[in-house]
Amino acid sequence: MKYDVIIIGGGPAGIMAALTAADYGKNILILEKRERLGRKLLITGKGRCNLTNNCTTEEFFANVPVNPRFLYSAYSQFSAQDTMAFFENLGVELKTERGNRVFPTTDKAMTIVDALVNAVKSKTITVKNCEVSSLIFEDGKVVGANAENTTFFADCICVATGGKSYPLTGSTGDGYKFAASAGHRIVPPKPSLVPIVTEERWVSDVMGLSLKNCTLTLTDTKKEKRLFSEMGELLFTHFGLSGPLVLSASSHIREPEKDRYLLEIDLKPALDFQTLDNRLQKDFSGNINKNFVNSLDKLLPSKIISSVIRLSHIPGDKKVNQITREERHRLVSVLKAFPLHFREFRPIEEAIITSGGVCVSEIYPKTMESKLCSGLYFAGEVIDVDAYTGGFNLQIAFSTGYAAGAAMGERY
């Protein structure tokens, strides 16, 4: 069974590669082991699909901490604006929200998946649901793929299998095996954009509390360096922290060592130290005969009050009118830098993306073709590139998929 191009993986990168190559008149085969295309897209953006970020080129690369230079050529070929135009041409209405995040106006990821699936159906693209077991090589060139007792041949093969996060969507790390069989070095995969387990076990008492306007600061205490500080939303869980701020912060932890990273939450970022102290004095003046534990309900969510009191080292049963200036300042310090300590990441299966993958020095950045094996291409998360949350990782998938598809389309 001979095709011009085989795409292994029917996610965003693979679909974009297939659609682009098909525009050159190529006969395309997508091999997807799950029963439907674009399954991982359905869970992105909390089911709404944050498909890109409507930002400048400079802002895009500022949000790619891992191997951004490798993406210069691919992004210049297919930018965030090109992605938006692409989907609008497919009939998808888009909107830009806070942080320049782009969503379909329907707020449904299925809108994006349906548009891509319909586009695939309109091209010379065959989709087969089967699992690839190995690639076939001859004289330094890839010539085919073995899949469930069937051999498929092609002039070009693009590996777009994703990383190892969310394995139920089909991302189980198969692409690393295929790349290694062609001689490629694999940067060890690790979770990124992933919830954080904290040393503090009492967080389970605060489980379910969402803070919508706080600032999270991440510090590498070993290097005495601030790695991340941003305002937004986070969530306390039974194991530690999750939510957009935490996922973004996690991508800055390149060496996940226990006892190395300090997480500090500014519970009142709109108030500086003195203003918050004044606010506390005002609140205390109206509660002078109350116990300290009953004086913070107007300032803080009830779930977190006991933890704040514990960290302030002020007895909960102490009368408000007995709290000293030193104790009050200690309380303000806790409110401005509520401390938690990194223990470990949650398992890679819970990560939004995988950091690591096929070494970029062994891939041509303009075409996404292997430097080691003729006719072999890569696209998307299988490559060692990743970005912060906000639509940037899907944009990487679309940009690298487009670059690979165009190169395969122009090959012969």
mmCIF file of C-alpha atoms in Angstrom:
data_model
loop_
_atom_site.group_PDB
_atom_site.id
_atom_site.type_symbol
_atom_site.label_atom_id
_atom_site.label_comp_id
_atom_site.label_asym_id
_atom_site.label_seq_id
_atom_site.Cartn_x
_atom_site.Cartn_y
_atom_site.Cartn_z
ATOM 1 C CA MET A 1 0.000 0.000 0.000
ATOM 2 C CA LYS A 2 1.911 3.014 -1.329
ATOM 3 C CA TYR A 3 1.337 6.686 -0.502
ATOM 4 C CA ASP A 4 3.234 9.886 -1.117
ATOM 5 C CA VAL A 5 3.180 10.824 2.564
ATOM 6 C CA ILE A 6 2.398 8.951 5.781
ATOM 7 C CA ILE A 7 1.590 10.896 8.937
ATOM 8 C CA ILE A 8 1.865 8.928 12.173
ATOM 9 C CA GLY A 9 -0.450 10.622 14.670
ATOM 10 C CA GLY A 10 -3.756 12.395 14.112
ATOM 11 C CA GLY A 11 -3.363 15.258 16.562
ATOM 12 C CA PRO A 12 -3.043 18.973 15.731
ATOM 13 C CA ALA A 13 0.501 18.727 14.353
ATOM 14 C CA GLY A 14 -0.246 15.641 12.278
ATOM 15 C CA ILE A 15 -3.484 17.013 10.870
ATOM 16 C CA MET A 16 -1.817 20.298 9.927
ATOM 17 C CA ALA A 17 1.028 18.421 8.218
ATOM 18 C CA ALA A 18 -1.459 16.279 6.297
ATOM 19 C CA LEU A 19 -3.631 19.201 5.184
ATOM 20 C CA THR A 20 -0.607 21.209 4.074
ATOM 21 C CA ALA A 21 0.982 18.360 2.117
ATOM 22 C CA ALA A 22 -2.390 17.590 0.517
ATOM 23 C CA ASP A 23 -2.501 21.146 -0.846
ATOM 24 C CA TYR A 24 0.487 20.153 -2.985
ATOM 25 C CA GLY A 25 -1.528 17.333 -4.527
ATOM 26 C CA LYS A 26 0.029 14.574 -2.460
ATOM 27 C CA ASN A 27 -1.753 11.332 -1.603
ATOM 28 C CA ILE A 28 -1.731 11.242 2.205
ATOM 29 C CA LEU A 29 -2.259 8.519 4.810
ATOM 30 C CA ILE A 30 -2.822 9.357 8.481
ATOM 31 C CA LEU A 31 -2.234 6.461 10.859
ATOM 32 C CA GLU A 32 -3.985 7.199 14.183
ATOM 33 C CA LYS A 33 -4.243 4.523 16.843
ATOM 34 C CA ARG A 34 -7.269 6.080 18.570
ATOM 35 C CA GLU A 35 -10.742 5.870 17.070
ATOM 36 C CA ARG A 36 -10.908 9.562 16.135
ATOM 37 C CA LEU A 37 -8.673 12.416 15.073
ATOM 38 C CA GLY A 38 -7.843 15.336 17.350
ATOM 39 C CA ARG A 39 -8.783 13.630 20.582
ATOM 40 C CA LYS A 40 -6.277 15.571 22.686
ATOM 41 C CA LEU A 41 -7.666 18.849 21.338
ATOM 42 C CA LEU A 42 -10.933 18.083 23.099
ATOM 43 C CA ILE A 43 -9.349 18.530 26.538
ATOM 44 C CA THR A 44 -7.283 21.648 25.829
ATOM 45 C CA GLY A 45 -8.301 24.959 27.357
ATOM 46 C CA LYS A 46 -10.610 23.177 29.825
ATOM 47 C CA GLY A 47 -12.589 21.802 26.892
ATOM 48 C CA ARG A 48 -12.755 25.160 25.116
ATOM 49 C CA CYS A 49 -9.540 24.749 23.027
ATOM 50 C CA ASN A 50 -7.131 27.650 23.454
ATOM 51 C CA LEU A 51 -5.791 27.148 19.950
ATOM 52 C CA THR A 52 -3.182 29.946 19.794
ATOM 53 C CA ASN A 53 -2.148 33.271 21.276
ATOM 54 C CA ASN A 54 -2.872 36.501 19.396
ATOM 55 C CA CYS A 55 0.489 38.070 20.214
ATOM 56 C CA THR A 56 3.480 39.613 18.481
ATOM 57 C CA THR A 57 6.385 37.484 17.263
ATOM 58 C CA GLU A 58 8.530 38.798 20.108
ATOM 59 C CA GLU A 59 5.888 37.883 22.679
ATOM 60 C CA PHE A 60 5.537 34.405 21.200
ATOM 61 C CA PHE A 61 9.219 33.589 21.555
ATOM 62 C CA ALA A 62 9.333 35.113 25.031
ATOM 63 C CA ASN A 63 6.856 32.371 25.981
ATOM 64 C CA VAL A 64 8.961 29.497 24.615
ATOM 65 C CA PRO A 65 11.592 28.631 27.235
ATOM 66 C CA VAL A 66 12.879 25.463 25.556
ATOM 67 C CA ASN A 67 14.753 25.778 22.234
ATOM 68 C CA PRO A 68 12.969 28.878 20.890
ATOM 69 C CA ARG A 69 15.597 29.516 18.176
ATOM 70 C CA PHE A 70 14.766 26.197 16.577
ATOM 71 C CA LEU A 71 11.231 27.481 15.921
ATOM 72 C CA TYR A 72 12.168 30.757 14.180
ATOM 73 C CA SER A 73 11.833 29.385 10.661
ATOM 74 C CA ALA A 74 8.694 27.310 11.288
ATOM 75 C CA TYR A 75 6.935 30.208 13.035
ATOM 76 C CA SER A 76 7.857 32.618 10.240
ATOM 77 C CA GLN A 77 6.170 30.218 7.800
ATOM 78 C CA PHE A 78 3.034 29.804 9.923
ATOM 79 C CA SER A 79 2.462 32.296 12.738
ATOM 80 C CA ALA A 80 -0.344 32.784 15.246
ATOM 81 C CA GLN A 81 -2.041 35.128 12.792
ATOM 82 C CA ASP A 82 -1.812 32.439 10.107
ATOM 83 C CA THR A 83 -3.417 29.945 12.489
ATOM 84 C CA MET A 84 -6.297 32.321 13.163
ATOM 85 C CA ALA A 85 -6.791 32.961 9.442
ATOM 86 C CA PHE A 86 -6.623 29.220 8.755
ATOM 87 C CA PHE A 87 -9.475 28.421 11.130
ATOM 88 C CA GLU A 88 -11.537 31.414 10.074
ATOM 89 C CA ASN A 89 -11.246 30.164 6.476
ATOM 90 C CA LEU A 90 -12.654 26.849 7.726
ATOM 91 C CA GLY A 91 -15.688 28.755 8.999
ATOM 92 C CA VAL A 92 -14.690 28.918 12.672
ATOM 93 C CA GLU A 93 -15.421 32.218 14.418
ATOM 94 C CA LEU A 94 -12.734 33.144 16.929
ATOM 95 C CA LYS A 95 -12.387 35.488 19.884
ATOM 96 C CA THR A 96 -9.421 36.803 21.855
ATOM 97 C CA GLU A 97 -9.623 36.801 25.648
ATOM 98 C CA ARG A 98 -7.415 37.861 28.562
ATOM 99 C CA GLY A 99 -3.748 37.195 27.961
ATOM 100 C CA ASN A 100 -4.381 37.218 24.169
ATOM 101 C CA ARG A 101 -5.688 33.655 24.391
ATOM 102 C CA VAL A 102 -7.686 32.679 21.293
ATOM 103 C CA PHE A 103 -10.799 30.469 21.514
ATOM 104 C CA PRO A 104 -13.674 29.542 19.207
ATOM 105 C CA THR A 105 -16.684 31.753 19.959
ATOM 106 C CA THR A 106 -18.657 28.590 20.729
ATOM 107 C CA ASP A 107 -16.338 27.898 23.696
ATOM 108 C CA LYS A 108 -16.291 24.273 22.553
ATOM 109 C CA ALA A 109 -13.165 22.366 21.524
ATOM 110 C CA MET A 110 -15.391 20.154 19.383
ATOM 111 C CA THR A 111 -15.841 23.134 17.034
ATOM 112 C CA ILE A 112 -12.111 23.050 16.272
ATOM 113 C CA VAL A 113 -11.976 19.269 15.958
ATOM 114 C CA ASP A 114 -14.998 19.171 13.635
ATOM 115 C CA ALA A 115 -13.457 21.862 11.417
ATOM 116 C CA LEU A 116 -10.202 19.920 11.113
ATOM 117 C CA VAL A 117 -11.928 16.574 10.509
ATOM 118 C CA ASN A 118 -14.117 18.105 7.792
ATOM 119 C CA ALA A 119 -11.038 19.660 6.190
ATOM 120 C CA VAL A 120 -9.327 16.257 6.164
ATOM 121 C CA LYS A 121 -12.377 14.689 4.511
ATOM 122 C CA SER A 122 -12.279 17.308 1.771
ATOM 123 C CA LYS A 123 -8.687 16.423 0.751
ATOM 124 C CA THR A 124 -6.909 13.423 -0.721
ATOM 125 C CA ILE A 125 -6.261 12.081 2.766
ATOM 126 C CA THR A 126 -6.954 8.544 3.977
ATOM 127 C CA VAL A 127 -7.300 7.908 7.713
ATOM 128 C CA LYS A 128 -6.699 4.464 9.184
ATOM 129 C CA ASN A 129 -7.150 3.622 12.843
ATOM 130 C CA CYS A 130 -4.238 1.345 13.638
ATOM 131 C CA GLU A 131 -1.130 1.367 15.801
ATOM 132 C CA VAL A 132 2.275 1.649 14.169
ATOM 133 C CA SER A 133 4.829 -0.792 15.589
ATOM 134 C CA SER A 134 7.971 0.181 13.659
ATOM 135 C CA LEU A 135 9.439 2.112 10.768
ATOM 136 C CA ILE A 136 11.125 0.541 7.753
ATOM 137 C CA PHE A 137 14.493 1.833 6.541
ATOM 138 C CA GLU A 138 16.540 1.224 3.415
ATOM 139 C CA ASP A 139 19.942 2.761 2.675
ATOM 140 C CA GLY A 140 19.603 5.585 5.177
ATOM 141 C CA LYS A 141 16.064 6.467 4.122
ATOM 142 C CA VAL A 142 12.700 5.751 5.689
ATOM 143 C CA VAL A 143 10.453 3.908 3.255
ATOM 144 C CA GLY A 144 7.513 2.621 5.247
ATOM 145 C CA ALA A 145 5.802 1.701 8.483
ATOM 146 C CA ASN A 146 4.536 -1.552 9.963
ATOM 147 C CA ALA A 147 1.120 -1.362 11.591
ATOM 148 C CA GLU A 148 -0.975 -4.274 12.844
ATOM 149 C CA ASN A 149 0.116 -6.888 10.282
ATOM 150 C CA THR A 150 0.034 -4.366 7.446
ATOM 151 C CA THR A 151 2.961 -2.600 5.811
ATOM 152 C CA PHE A 152 2.464 0.883 4.405
ATOM 153 C CA PHE A 153 5.033 2.477 2.094
ATOM 154 C CA ALA A 154 5.647 6.151 1.372
ATOM 155 C CA ASP A 155 8.241 8.599 0.059
ATOM 156 C CA CYS A 156 7.978 10.638 3.289
ATOM 157 C CA ILE A 157 6.920 9.829 6.815
ATOM 158 C CA CYS A 158 6.132 12.411 9.486
ATOM 159 C CA VAL A 159 6.167 11.374 13.154
ATOM 160 C CA ALA A 160 3.602 13.513 14.995
ATOM 161 C CA THR A 161 2.743 11.230 17.880
ATOM 162 C CA GLY A 162 2.830 13.762 20.727
ATOM 163 C CA GLY A 163 4.636 13.276 24.033
ATOM 164 C CA LYS A 164 3.724 11.128 27.031
ATOM 165 C CA SER A 165 1.107 13.298 28.732
ATOM 166 C CA TYR A 166 -2.558 12.275 28.702
ATOM 167 C CA PRO A 167 -1.891 8.695 27.464
ATOM 168 C CA LEU A 168 -5.621 7.952 27.100
ATOM 169 C CA THR A 169 -5.612 10.332 24.121
ATOM 170 C CA GLY A 170 -2.930 8.208 22.442
ATOM 171 C CA SER A 171 0.184 10.090 23.582
ATOM 172 C CA THR A 172 2.207 7.214 24.982
ATOM 173 C CA GLY A 173 5.709 8.101 23.767
ATOM 174 C CA ASP A 174 5.706 5.916 20.633
ATOM 175 C CA GLY A 175 7.391 8.662 18.626
ATOM 176 C CA TYR A 176 10.505 8.505 20.781
ATOM 177 C CA LYS A 177 10.891 4.817 19.870
ATOM 178 C CA PHE A 178 10.505 5.561 16.160
ATOM 179 C CA ALA A 179 13.014 8.423 16.308
ATOM 180 C CA ALA A 180 15.518 6.332 18.251
ATOM 181 C CA SER A 181 15.252 3.553 15.665
ATOM 182 C CA ALA A 182 16.460 6.095 13.112
ATOM 183 C CA GLY A 183 19.431 6.959 15.315
ATOM 184 C CA HIS A 184 18.051 10.082 16.973
ATOM 185 C CA ARG A 185 18.987 11.152 20.486
ATOM 186 C CA ILE A 186 16.002 11.595 22.787
ATOM 187 C CA VAL A 187 16.135 14.262 25.489
ATOM 188 C CA PRO A 188 14.566 12.429 28.471
ATOM 189 C CA PRO A 189 10.840 13.298 28.645
ATOM 190 C CA LYS A 190 9.545 14.982 31.792
ATOM 191 C CA PRO A 191 6.284 16.674 32.696
ATOM 192 C CA SER A 192 5.699 20.362 31.991
ATOM 193 C CA LEU A 193 2.646 22.498 32.649
ATOM 194 C CA VAL A 194 1.869 20.103 35.464
ATOM 195 C CA PRO A 195 0.375 20.384 38.971
ATOM 196 C CA ILE A 196 2.811 20.588 41.892
ATOM 197 C CA VAL A 197 2.974 18.437 45.004
ATOM 198 C CA THR A 198 3.984 20.505 48.044
ATOM 199 C CA GLU A 199 5.858 19.496 51.177
ATOM 200 C CA GLU A 200 2.999 20.886 53.251
ATOM 201 C CA ARG A 201 0.447 18.126 53.778
ATOM 202 C CA TRP A 202 -2.071 20.479 55.415
ATOM 203 C CA VAL A 203 -2.991 21.755 51.933
ATOM 204 C CA SER A 204 -5.599 18.993 51.882
ATOM 205 C CA ASP A 205 -7.477 21.066 54.477
ATOM 206 C CA VAL A 206 -7.746 23.861 51.902
ATOM 207 C CA MET A 207 -8.591 21.499 49.009
ATOM 208 C CA GLY A 208 -10.968 23.022 46.475
ATOM 209 C CA LEU A 209 -10.151 26.643 47.288
ATOM 210 C CA SER A 210 -9.634 28.688 44.125
ATOM 211 C CA LEU A 211 -7.845 32.036 44.328
ATOM 212 C CA LYS A 212 -8.693 34.115 41.280
ATOM 213 C CA ASN A 213 -6.629 37.269 41.798
ATOM 214 C CA CYS A 214 -3.392 36.393 43.508
ATOM 215 C CA THR A 215 0.273 36.550 42.555
ATOM 216 C CA LEU A 216 2.412 33.412 42.553
ATOM 217 C CA THR A 217 6.198 33.777 42.821
ATOM 218 C CA LEU A 218 8.598 30.870 42.284
ATOM 219 C CA THR A 219 12.149 31.088 43.625
ATOM 220 C CA ASP A 220 15.100 28.744 43.123
ATOM 221 C CA THR A 221 16.588 28.879 46.620
ATOM 222 C CA LYS A 222 19.717 27.023 45.504
ATOM 223 C CA LYS A 223 20.587 29.736 42.992
ATOM 224 C CA GLU A 224 18.804 32.452 44.969
ATOM 225 C CA LYS A 225 16.994 33.384 41.759
ATOM 226 C CA ARG A 226 13.383 34.346 41.113
ATOM 227 C CA LEU A 227 12.137 32.196 38.232
ATOM 228 C CA PHE A 228 8.514 33.270 37.872
ATOM 229 C CA SER A 229 6.062 35.825 39.225
ATOM 230 C CA GLU A 230 2.633 36.431 37.771
ATOM 231 C CA MET A 231 -0.902 37.347 38.781
ATOM 232 C CA GLY A 232 -3.776 35.031 37.993
ATOM 233 C CA GLU A 233 -5.659 32.003 39.274
ATOM 234 C CA LEU A 234 -4.592 28.923 41.217
ATOM 235 C CA LEU A 235 -6.267 26.022 42.959
ATOM 236 C CA PHE A 236 -5.467 24.184 46.194
ATOM 237 C CA THR A 237 -5.753 20.397 45.855
ATOM 238 C CA HIS A 238 -5.364 17.414 48.158
ATOM 239 C CA PHE A 239 -1.696 17.114 47.095
ATOM 240 C CA GLY A 240 -0.685 20.734 46.631
ATOM 241 C CA LEU A 241 -1.358 23.281 43.912
ATOM 242 C CA SER A 242 -2.856 23.363 40.425
ATOM 243 C CA GLY A 243 -4.491 25.922 38.152
ATOM 244 C CA PRO A 244 -3.150 28.223 35.390
ATOM 245 C CA LEU A 245 -0.551 30.044 37.526
ATOM 246 C CA VAL A 246 0.886 26.809 38.874
ATOM 247 C CA LEU A 247 1.026 25.141 35.465
ATOM 248 C CA SER A 248 2.946 28.133 34.101
ATOM 249 C CA ALA A 249 5.305 28.174 37.079
ATOM 250 C CA SER A 250 6.005 24.447 36.684
ATOM 251 C CA SER A 251 7.554 24.961 33.268
ATOM 252 C CA HIS A 252 10.288 27.057 34.903
ATOM 253 C CA ILE A 253 11.377 24.173 37.125
ATOM 254 C CA ARG A 254 13.946 22.503 34.903
ATOM 255 C CA GLU A 255 15.590 20.507 37.720
ATOM 256 C CA PRO A 256 12.751 19.244 39.953
ATOM 257 C CA GLU A 257 14.656 18.741 43.201
ATOM 258 C CA LYS A 258 12.992 18.423 46.583
ATOM 259 C CA ASP A 259 13.591 21.310 49.035
ATOM 260 C CA ARG A 260 14.946 23.562 46.282
ATOM 261 C CA TYR A 261 11.971 25.669 45.173
ATOM 262 C CA LEU A 262 9.886 28.091 47.208
ATOM 263 C CA LEU A 263 6.373 29.058 46.121
ATOM 264 C CA GLU A 264 4.968 32.257 47.606
ATOM 265 C CA ILE A 265 1.383 33.430 47.134
ATOM 266 C CA ASP A 266 0.562 37.106 47.498
ATOM 267 C CA LEU A 267 -3.013 36.852 48.708
ATOM 268 C CA LYS A 268 -3.566 40.616 48.337
ATOM 269 C CA PRO A 269 -1.471 41.753 45.342
ATOM 270 C CA ALA A 270 -3.466 44.990 44.890
ATOM 271 C CA LEU A 271 -2.299 46.232 48.325
ATOM 272 C CA ASP A 272 1.286 47.031 49.240
ATOM 273 C CA PHE A 273 2.601 46.197 52.715
ATOM 274 C CA GLN A 274 1.645 49.496 54.325
ATOM 275 C CA THR A 275 -1.801 49.671 52.714
ATOM 276 C CA LEU A 276 -2.566 46.129 53.814
ATOM 277 C CA ASP A 277 -1.352 46.917 57.322
ATOM 278 C CA ASN A 278 -3.695 49.905 57.414
ATOM 279 C CA ARG A 279 -6.534 47.676 56.232
ATOM 280 C CA LEU A 280 -5.798 45.199 59.026
ATOM 281 C CA GLN A 281 -5.792 47.956 61.649
ATOM 282 C CA LYS A 282 -9.183 49.110 60.379
ATOM 283 C CA ASP A 283 -10.587 45.572 60.496
ATOM 284 C CA PHE A 284 -9.138 44.996 63.956
ATOM 285 C CA SER A 285 -10.606 48.257 65.281
ATOM 286 C CA GLY A 286 -14.077 46.886 64.560
ATOM 287 C CA ASN A 287 -13.322 43.565 66.239
ATOM 288 C CA ILE A 288 -11.285 44.569 69.276
ATOM 289 C CA ASN A 289 -13.025 42.160 71.649
ATOM 290 C CA LYS A 290 -13.058 39.195 69.260
ATOM 291 C CA ASN A 291 -10.598 36.327 69.178
ATOM 292 C CA PHE A 292 -8.022 36.669 66.401
ATOM 293 C CA VAL A 293 -9.403 33.577 64.646
ATOM 294 C CA ASN A 294 -12.749 35.348 64.159
ATOM 295 C CA SER A 295 -11.350 38.639 62.849
ATOM 296 C CA LEU A 296 -10.239 37.766 59.300
ATOM 297 C CA ASP A 297 -13.500 36.691 57.647
ATOM 298 C CA LYS A 298 -13.864 39.955 55.701
ATOM 299 C CA LEU A 299 -10.297 39.773 54.423
ATOM 300 C CA LEU A 300 -9.834 36.122 53.482
ATOM 301 C CA PRO A 301 -11.763 33.059 52.280
ATOM 302 C CA SER A 302 -12.773 31.012 55.318
ATOM 303 C CA LYS A 303 -10.902 27.901 54.121
ATOM 304 C CA ILE A 304 -7.492 29.531 54.288
ATOM 305 C CA ILE A 305 -7.841 31.449 57.561
ATOM 306 C CA SER A 306 -6.606 28.633 59.825
ATOM 307 C CA SER A 307 -3.511 28.172 57.640
ATOM 308 C CA VAL A 308 -2.745 31.895 57.696
ATOM 309 C CA ILE A 309 -3.114 31.932 61.496
ATOM 310 C CA ARG A 310 -0.800 28.929 61.809
ATOM 311 C CA LEU A 311 1.898 30.602 59.715
ATOM 312 C CA SER A 312 1.559 33.920 61.528
ATOM 313 C CA HIS A 313 2.319 32.234 64.882
ATOM 314 C CA ILE A 314 -0.368 34.348 66.545
ATOM 315 C CA PRO A 315 -2.590 32.290 68.880
ATOM 316 C CA GLY A 316 -6.075 31.999 67.382
ATOM 317 C CA ASP A 317 -7.704 32.629 70.742
ATOM 318 C CA LYS A 318 -5.738 35.804 71.383
ATOM 319 C CA LYS A 319 -7.926 38.895 71.648
ATOM 320 C CA VAL A 320 -7.558 41.293 68.735
ATOM 321 C CA ASN A 321 -6.879 44.212 71.095
ATOM 322 C CA GLN A 322 -3.865 42.324 72.451
ATOM 323 C CA ILE A 323 -2.148 41.762 69.095
ATOM 324 C CA THR A 324 1.129 43.660 68.967
ATOM 325 C CA ARG A 325 2.471 45.740 66.080
ATOM 326 C CA GLU A 326 5.167 43.119 65.526
ATOM 327 C CA GLU A 327 2.580 40.334 65.318
ATOM 328 C CA ARG A 328 0.441 42.348 62.920
ATOM 329 C CA HIS A 329 3.419 42.964 60.643
ATOM 330 C CA ARG A 330 4.211 39.258 60.752
ATOM 331 C CA LEU A 331 0.649 38.579 59.625
ATOM 332 C CA VAL A 332 0.982 41.054 56.756
ATOM 333 C CA SER A 333 4.184 39.287 55.672
ATOM 334 C CA VAL A 334 2.312 35.974 55.536
ATOM 335 C CA LEU A 335 -0.506 37.510 53.508
ATOM 336 C CA LYS A 336 1.985 39.018 51.042
ATOM 337 C CA ALA A 337 4.136 35.881 50.776
ATOM 338 C CA PHE A 338 2.148 32.814 51.815
ATOM 339 C CA PRO A 339 4.853 30.104 51.633
ATOM 340 C CA LEU A 340 4.706 26.589 50.198
ATOM 341 C CA HIS A 341 7.589 24.298 49.289
ATOM 342 C CA PHE A 342 7.993 22.198 46.134
ATOM 343 C CA ARG A 343 8.246 18.474 46.689
ATOM 344 C CA GLU A 344 7.701 16.992 43.238
ATOM 345 C CA PHE A 345 5.613 17.157 40.088
ATOM 346 C CA ARG A 346 2.467 15.116 39.672
ATOM 347 C CA PRO A 347 2.946 12.166 37.266
ATOM 348 C CA ILE A 348 3.712 12.920 33.620
ATOM 349 C CA GLU A 349 0.316 11.416 32.731
ATOM 350 C CA GLU A 350 -1.284 14.479 34.381
ATOM 351 C CA ALA A 351 0.899 17.016 32.584
ATOM 352 C CA ILE A 352 -0.587 19.157 29.840
ATOM 353 C CA ILE A 353 2.582 18.772 27.789
ATOM 354 C CA THR A 354 5.819 16.811 27.788
ATOM 355 C CA SER A 355 9.172 18.545 27.940
ATOM 356 C CA GLY A 356 11.970 16.704 26.166
ATOM 357 C CA GLY A 357 11.826 14.619 23.011
ATOM 358 C CA VAL A 358 13.730 14.383 19.741
ATOM 359 C CA CYS A 359 16.898 16.486 19.939
ATOM 360 C CA VAL A 360 16.452 19.652 17.836
ATOM 361 C CA SER A 361 20.106 19.694 16.706
ATOM 362 C CA GLU A 362 19.289 16.587 14.641
ATOM 363 C CA ILE A 363 16.329 18.171 12.800
ATOM 364 C CA TYR A 364 16.436 20.770 10.011
ATOM 365 C CA PRO A 365 14.492 23.723 11.479
ATOM 366 C CA LYS A 366 13.082 24.957 8.160
ATOM 367 C CA THR A 367 11.668 21.613 6.997
ATOM 368 C CA MET A 368 11.428 19.493 10.183
ATOM 369 C CA GLU A 369 13.263 16.733 8.289
ATOM 370 C CA SER A 370 15.677 14.467 10.101
ATOM 371 C CA LYS A 371 19.361 15.199 9.527
ATOM 372 C CA LEU A 372 20.077 11.504 10.081
ATOM 373 C CA CYS A 373 17.450 9.800 7.932
ATOM 374 C CA SER A 374 16.197 11.003 4.550
ATOM 375 C CA GLY A 375 12.424 11.315 4.188
ATOM 376 C CA LEU A 376 11.757 11.252 7.956
ATOM 377 C CA TYR A 377 10.058 14.325 9.453
ATOM 378 C CA PHE A 378 8.871 15.349 12.897
ATOM 379 C CA ALA A 379 6.144 17.709 14.093
ATOM 380 C CA GLY A 380 4.655 18.823 17.391
ATOM 381 C CA GLU A 381 5.283 17.691 20.933
ATOM 382 C CA VAL A 382 7.527 14.754 19.989
ATOM 383 C CA ILE A 383 10.243 17.385 19.369
ATOM 384 C CA ASP A 384 12.177 18.866 22.305
ATOM 385 C CA VAL A 385 10.381 22.233 22.302
ATOM 386 C CA ASP A 386 7.734 23.470 24.717
ATOM 387 C CA ALA A 387 6.168 26.691 25.903
ATOM 388 C CA TYR A 388 4.124 28.230 28.669
ATOM 389 C CA THR A 389 0.362 27.916 28.928
ATOM 390 C CA GLY A 390 -1.781 30.278 26.858
ATOM 391 C CA GLY A 391 -2.086 28.652 23.427
ATOM 392 C CA PHE A 392 1.639 28.672 22.673
ATOM 393 C CA ASN A 393 2.094 24.892 22.620
ATOM 394 C CA LEU A 394 -0.734 24.346 20.155
ATOM 395 C CA GLN A 395 0.809 27.067 18.008
ATOM 396 C CA ILE A 396 4.079 25.118 18.044
ATOM 397 C CA ALA A 397 2.138 22.075 16.832
ATOM 398 C CA PHE A 398 0.542 24.034 13.998
ATOM 399 C CA SER A 399 3.791 25.777 12.980
ATOM 400 C CA THR A 400 5.931 22.640 12.939
ATOM 401 C CA GLY A 401 3.129 20.655 11.288
ATOM 402 C CA TYR A 402 2.839 23.253 8.560
ATOM 403 C CA ALA A 403 6.621 23.366 7.998
ATOM 404 C CA ALA A 404 6.822 19.574 7.736
ATOM 405 C CA GLY A 405 3.768 19.401 5.459
ATOM 406 C CA ALA A 406 5.069 22.084 3.106
ATOM 407 C CA ALA A 407 8.495 20.433 2.925
ATOM 408 C CA MET A 408 6.994 17.030 2.174
ATOM 409 C CA GLY A 409 4.664 18.591 -0.391
ATOM 410 C CA GLU A 410 7.560 20.254 -2.187
ATOM 411 C CA ARG A 411 9.850 17.223 -1.995
ATOM 412 C CA TYR A 412 9.080 15.681 -5.403
#
